[in-house]
Amino acid sequence: MKALTPLTKEEIVLVVKKIKLEFGEDVYFEQVYLHEPEKNEVWAGKKIPRIAIANTYRMSENYVSIIKMSLETETIIEKKKINDVRPMISAEYFDEIENLVKADPDFIKACARRGISDMSLVCVDPWSSAGSWKEHEETEKDFFVSHTFAWVRSKKNDNHYAHPIEGVNAVVDISSLKILRVDDYHKDDKDIIPIPKIDNNYEDQGENETY
């Protein structure tokens, strides 16, 4: 196998198992990818060691660790701690956050104020929060925060991004999967921005199609 060949499934599984064995089962993985050497090393014809990099984190800690592992010796060769940062939101949390927000009474109330009664048509996207919640909110406790944005479909399989729900953002602590608050910026009904009604689909979607 060439040194710059992307990691195989077997290699990724090996890296995950080795790191969990060494650092604990409560370690989460943001990314596992191949370490790429500097171009001058490749051009010089040097032997390129095959190294994997894993960005890891724990829900209870406010930092990300970057771990390098030799795939030839199957050993950890470097671990670097990056303080006061948070990882990307892992894919497995997207559905959980969406379901959590859509079931929240304050969020449902905010949707109702905008004429939305069928929550099955509402779509919620979690976005990572930049910086430290503790600094922004001047609180004692820090959180792994997601600010969410919402849209609504006009019907099944509609492109929901054509219909943004303006002025409503639920704030979620991803570590505990709890809603910290729901911000409804339009307190007066006359200030509510109407949801665009025109559909804007890329192609016709049959009733039984999914995407």
PDB file of C-alpha atoms in Angstrom, residues 73-191:
ATOM      1  CA  THR A  73       3.936  -0.200  14.557  1.00  0.00           C
ATOM      2  CA  GLU A  74       0.318   0.289  15.723  1.00  0.00           C
ATOM      3  CA  THR A  75       1.506   2.653  18.460  1.00  0.00           C
ATOM      4  CA  ILE A  76       0.528   6.146  19.575  1.00  0.00           C
ATOM      5  CA  ILE A  77       3.395   8.478  18.674  1.00  0.00           C
ATOM      6  CA  GLU A  78       1.984  11.878  19.634  1.00  0.00           C
ATOM      7  CA  LYS A  79      -0.891  13.435  21.540  1.00  0.00           C
ATOM      8  CA  LYS A  80      -1.547  17.178  21.516  1.00  0.00           C
ATOM      9  CA  LYS A  81      -4.208  18.920  23.601  1.00  0.00           C
ATOM     10  CA  ILE A  82      -5.974  21.961  22.125  1.00  0.00           C
ATOM     11  CA  ASN A  83      -7.637  23.908  24.937  1.00  0.00           C
ATOM     12  CA  ASP A  84     -10.843  25.965  24.844  1.00  0.00           C
ATOM     13  CA  VAL A  85     -12.148  24.530  21.589  1.00  0.00           C
ATOM     14  CA  ARG A  86     -15.055  22.290  20.693  1.00  0.00           C
ATOM     15  CA  PRO A  87     -15.327  19.642  17.973  1.00  0.00           C
ATOM     16  CA  MET A  88     -17.687  19.679  15.028  1.00  0.00           C
ATOM     17  CA  ILE A  89     -21.142  18.320  15.769  1.00  0.00           C
ATOM     18  CA  SER A  90     -21.090  14.580  15.057  1.00  0.00           C
ATOM     19  CA  ALA A  91     -23.623  13.271  12.554  1.00  0.00           C
ATOM     20  CA  GLU A  92     -25.301  11.037  15.137  1.00  0.00           C
ATOM     21  CA  TYR A  93     -26.452  14.105  17.075  1.00  0.00           C
ATOM     22  CA  PHE A  94     -28.271  15.801  14.206  1.00  0.00           C
ATOM     23  CA  ASP A  95     -31.468  13.739  14.493  1.00  0.00           C
ATOM     24  CA  GLU A  96     -31.382  13.775  18.287  1.00  0.00           C
ATOM     25  CA  ILE A  97     -31.102  17.564  18.422  1.00  0.00           C
ATOM     26  CA  GLU A  98     -33.833  18.019  15.805  1.00  0.00           C
ATOM     27  CA  ASN A  99     -36.258  15.729  17.661  1.00  0.00           C
ATOM     28  CA  LEU A 100     -35.442  17.412  20.970  1.00  0.00           C
ATOM     29  CA  VAL A 101     -36.142  20.909  19.612  1.00  0.00           C
ATOM     30  CA  LYS A 102     -39.333  19.929  17.767  1.00  0.00           C
ATOM     31  CA  ALA A 103     -40.778  18.463  20.979  1.00  0.00           C
ATOM     32  CA  ASP A 104     -40.016  21.543  23.098  1.00  0.00           C
ATOM     33  CA  PRO A 105     -43.171  23.450  24.209  1.00  0.00           C
ATOM     34  CA  ASP A 106     -41.580  26.888  23.739  1.00  0.00           C
ATOM     35  CA  PHE A 107     -40.418  26.024  20.233  1.00  0.00           C
ATOM     36  CA  ILE A 108     -43.839  24.584  19.344  1.00  0.00           C
ATOM     37  CA  LYS A 109     -45.447  27.788  20.648  1.00  0.00           C
ATOM     38  CA  ALA A 110     -43.093  29.936  18.540  1.00  0.00           C
ATOM     39  CA  CYS A 111     -43.977  27.878  15.456  1.00  0.00           C
ATOM     40  CA  ALA A 112     -47.692  28.191  16.183  1.00  0.00           C
ATOM     41  CA  ARG A 113     -47.319  31.985  16.271  1.00  0.00           C
ATOM     42  CA  ARG A 114     -46.098  31.697  12.681  1.00  0.00           C
ATOM     43  CA  GLY A 115     -49.023  29.533  11.563  1.00  0.00           C
ATOM     44  CA  ILE A 116     -47.261  26.166  11.818  1.00  0.00           C
ATOM     45  CA  SER A 117     -49.268  23.364  13.387  1.00  0.00           C
ATOM     46  CA  ASP A 118     -47.783  20.239  11.765  1.00  0.00           C
ATOM     47  CA  MET A 119     -44.394  19.762  13.424  1.00  0.00           C
ATOM     48  CA  SER A 120     -43.616  16.788  11.162  1.00  0.00           C
ATOM     49  CA  LEU A 121     -42.996  19.313   8.369  1.00  0.00           C
ATOM     50  CA  VAL A 122     -40.525  21.333  10.451  1.00  0.00           C
ATOM     51  CA  CYS A 123     -36.805  20.758   9.902  1.00  0.00           C
ATOM     52  CA  VAL A 124     -34.158  21.821  12.418  1.00  0.00           C
ATOM     53  CA  ASP A 125     -30.452  22.147  11.626  1.00  0.00           C
ATOM     54  CA  PRO A 126     -27.899  22.290  14.471  1.00  0.00           C
ATOM     55  CA  TRP A 127     -25.032  24.709  13.920  1.00  0.00           C
ATOM     56  CA  SER A 128     -21.892  24.796  16.021  1.00  0.00           C
ATOM     57  CA  SER A 129     -21.533  27.769  18.334  1.00  0.00           C
ATOM     58  CA  ALA A 130     -18.378  29.789  17.863  1.00  0.00           C
ATOM     59  CA  GLY A 131     -16.210  30.487  20.885  1.00  0.00           C
ATOM     60  CA  SER A 132     -17.008  29.888  24.511  1.00  0.00           C
ATOM     61  CA  TRP A 133     -20.571  29.888  25.836  1.00  0.00           C
ATOM     62  CA  LYS A 134     -19.153  30.856  29.237  1.00  0.00           C
ATOM     63  CA  GLU A 135     -17.588  34.024  27.822  1.00  0.00           C
ATOM     64  CA  HIS A 136     -20.492  34.984  25.555  1.00  0.00           C
ATOM     65  CA  GLU A 137     -23.207  34.462  28.156  1.00  0.00           C
ATOM     66  CA  GLU A 138     -21.167  35.442  31.221  1.00  0.00           C
ATOM     67  CA  THR A 139     -22.118  32.272  33.070  1.00  0.00           C
ATOM     68  CA  GLU A 140     -20.155  30.140  35.515  1.00  0.00           C
ATOM     69  CA  LYS A 141     -20.621  26.932  33.540  1.00  0.00           C
ATOM     70  CA  ASP A 142     -19.485  26.267  29.999  1.00  0.00           C
ATOM     71  CA  PHE A 143     -21.504  24.163  27.567  1.00  0.00           C
ATOM     72  CA  PHE A 144     -21.006  22.336  24.261  1.00  0.00           C
ATOM     73  CA  VAL A 145     -23.537  24.506  22.481  1.00  0.00           C
ATOM     74  CA  SER A 146     -25.480  24.283  19.254  1.00  0.00           C
ATOM     75  CA  HIS A 147     -27.559  27.165  17.916  1.00  0.00           C
ATOM     76  CA  THR A 148     -30.327  25.744  15.752  1.00  0.00           C
ATOM     77  CA  PHE A 149     -32.078  27.144  12.695  1.00  0.00           C
ATOM     78  CA  ALA A 150     -35.436  25.971  11.386  1.00  0.00           C
ATOM     79  CA  TRP A 151     -37.346  25.628   8.133  1.00  0.00           C
ATOM     80  CA  VAL A 152     -40.723  24.138   7.202  1.00  0.00           C
ATOM     81  CA  ARG A 153     -41.810  22.049   4.234  1.00  0.00           C
ATOM     82  CA  SER A 154     -45.008  22.905   2.407  1.00  0.00           C
ATOM     83  CA  LYS A 155     -45.582  19.181   1.838  1.00  0.00           C
ATOM     84  CA  LYS A 156     -43.764  15.877   2.029  1.00  0.00           C
ATOM     85  CA  ASN A 157     -40.433  15.889   0.135  1.00  0.00           C
ATOM     86  CA  ASP A 158     -40.554  19.651  -0.413  1.00  0.00           C
ATOM     87  CA  ASN A 159     -37.262  21.578  -0.348  1.00  0.00           C
ATOM     88  CA  HIS A 160     -37.586  23.062   3.136  1.00  0.00           C
ATOM     89  CA  TYR A 161     -34.772  25.566   2.619  1.00  0.00           C
ATOM     90  CA  ALA A 162     -37.182  27.639   0.530  1.00  0.00           C
ATOM     91  CA  HIS A 163     -39.261  28.269   3.666  1.00  0.00           C
ATOM     92  CA  PRO A 164     -37.119  29.584   6.575  1.00  0.00           C
ATOM     93  CA  ILE A 165     -38.719  30.130   9.982  1.00  0.00           C
ATOM     94  CA  GLU A 166     -37.240  33.520  10.801  1.00  0.00           C
ATOM     95  CA  GLY A 167     -36.487  34.741  14.304  1.00  0.00           C
ATOM     96  CA  VAL A 168     -36.655  31.445  16.213  1.00  0.00           C
ATOM     97  CA  ASN A 169     -33.503  29.730  17.479  1.00  0.00           C
ATOM     98  CA  ALA A 170     -33.301  26.977  20.070  1.00  0.00           C
ATOM     99  CA  VAL A 171     -30.014  26.758  21.965  1.00  0.00           C
ATOM    100  CA  VAL A 172     -29.008  23.202  22.902  1.00  0.00           C
ATOM    101  CA  ASP A 173     -26.342  21.798  25.208  1.00  0.00           C
ATOM    102  CA  ILE A 174     -25.111  18.834  23.180  1.00  0.00           C
ATOM    103  CA  SER A 175     -23.348  17.173  26.139  1.00  0.00           C
ATOM    104  CA  SER A 176     -26.570  16.692  28.091  1.00  0.00           C
ATOM    105  CA  LEU A 177     -28.988  16.965  25.143  1.00  0.00           C
ATOM    106  CA  LYS A 178     -30.968  19.624  26.966  1.00  0.00           C
ATOM    107  CA  ILE A 179     -32.414  22.851  25.646  1.00  0.00           C
ATOM    108  CA  LEU A 180     -30.872  25.870  27.344  1.00  0.00           C
ATOM    109  CA  ARG A 181     -33.427  28.290  25.917  1.00  0.00           C
ATOM    110  CA  VAL A 182     -35.570  29.113  22.896  1.00  0.00           C
ATOM    111  CA  ASP A 183     -35.022  32.596  21.482  1.00  0.00           C
ATOM    112  CA  ASP A 184     -38.069  34.130  19.784  1.00  0.00           C
ATOM    113  CA  TYR A 185     -36.857  37.501  18.608  1.00  0.00           C
ATOM    114  CA  HIS A 186     -40.264  38.728  17.431  1.00  0.00           C
ATOM    115  CA  LYS A 187     -42.213  39.320  20.629  1.00  0.00           C
ATOM    116  CA  ASP A 188     -44.944  41.304  18.899  1.00  0.00           C
ATOM    117  CA  ASP A 189     -47.002  39.355  16.350  1.00  0.00           C
ATOM    118  CA  LYS A 190     -46.908  42.279  13.916  1.00  0.00           C
ATOM    119  CA  ASP A 191     -43.100  41.970  13.766  1.00  0.00           C
TER     120      ASP A 191
END
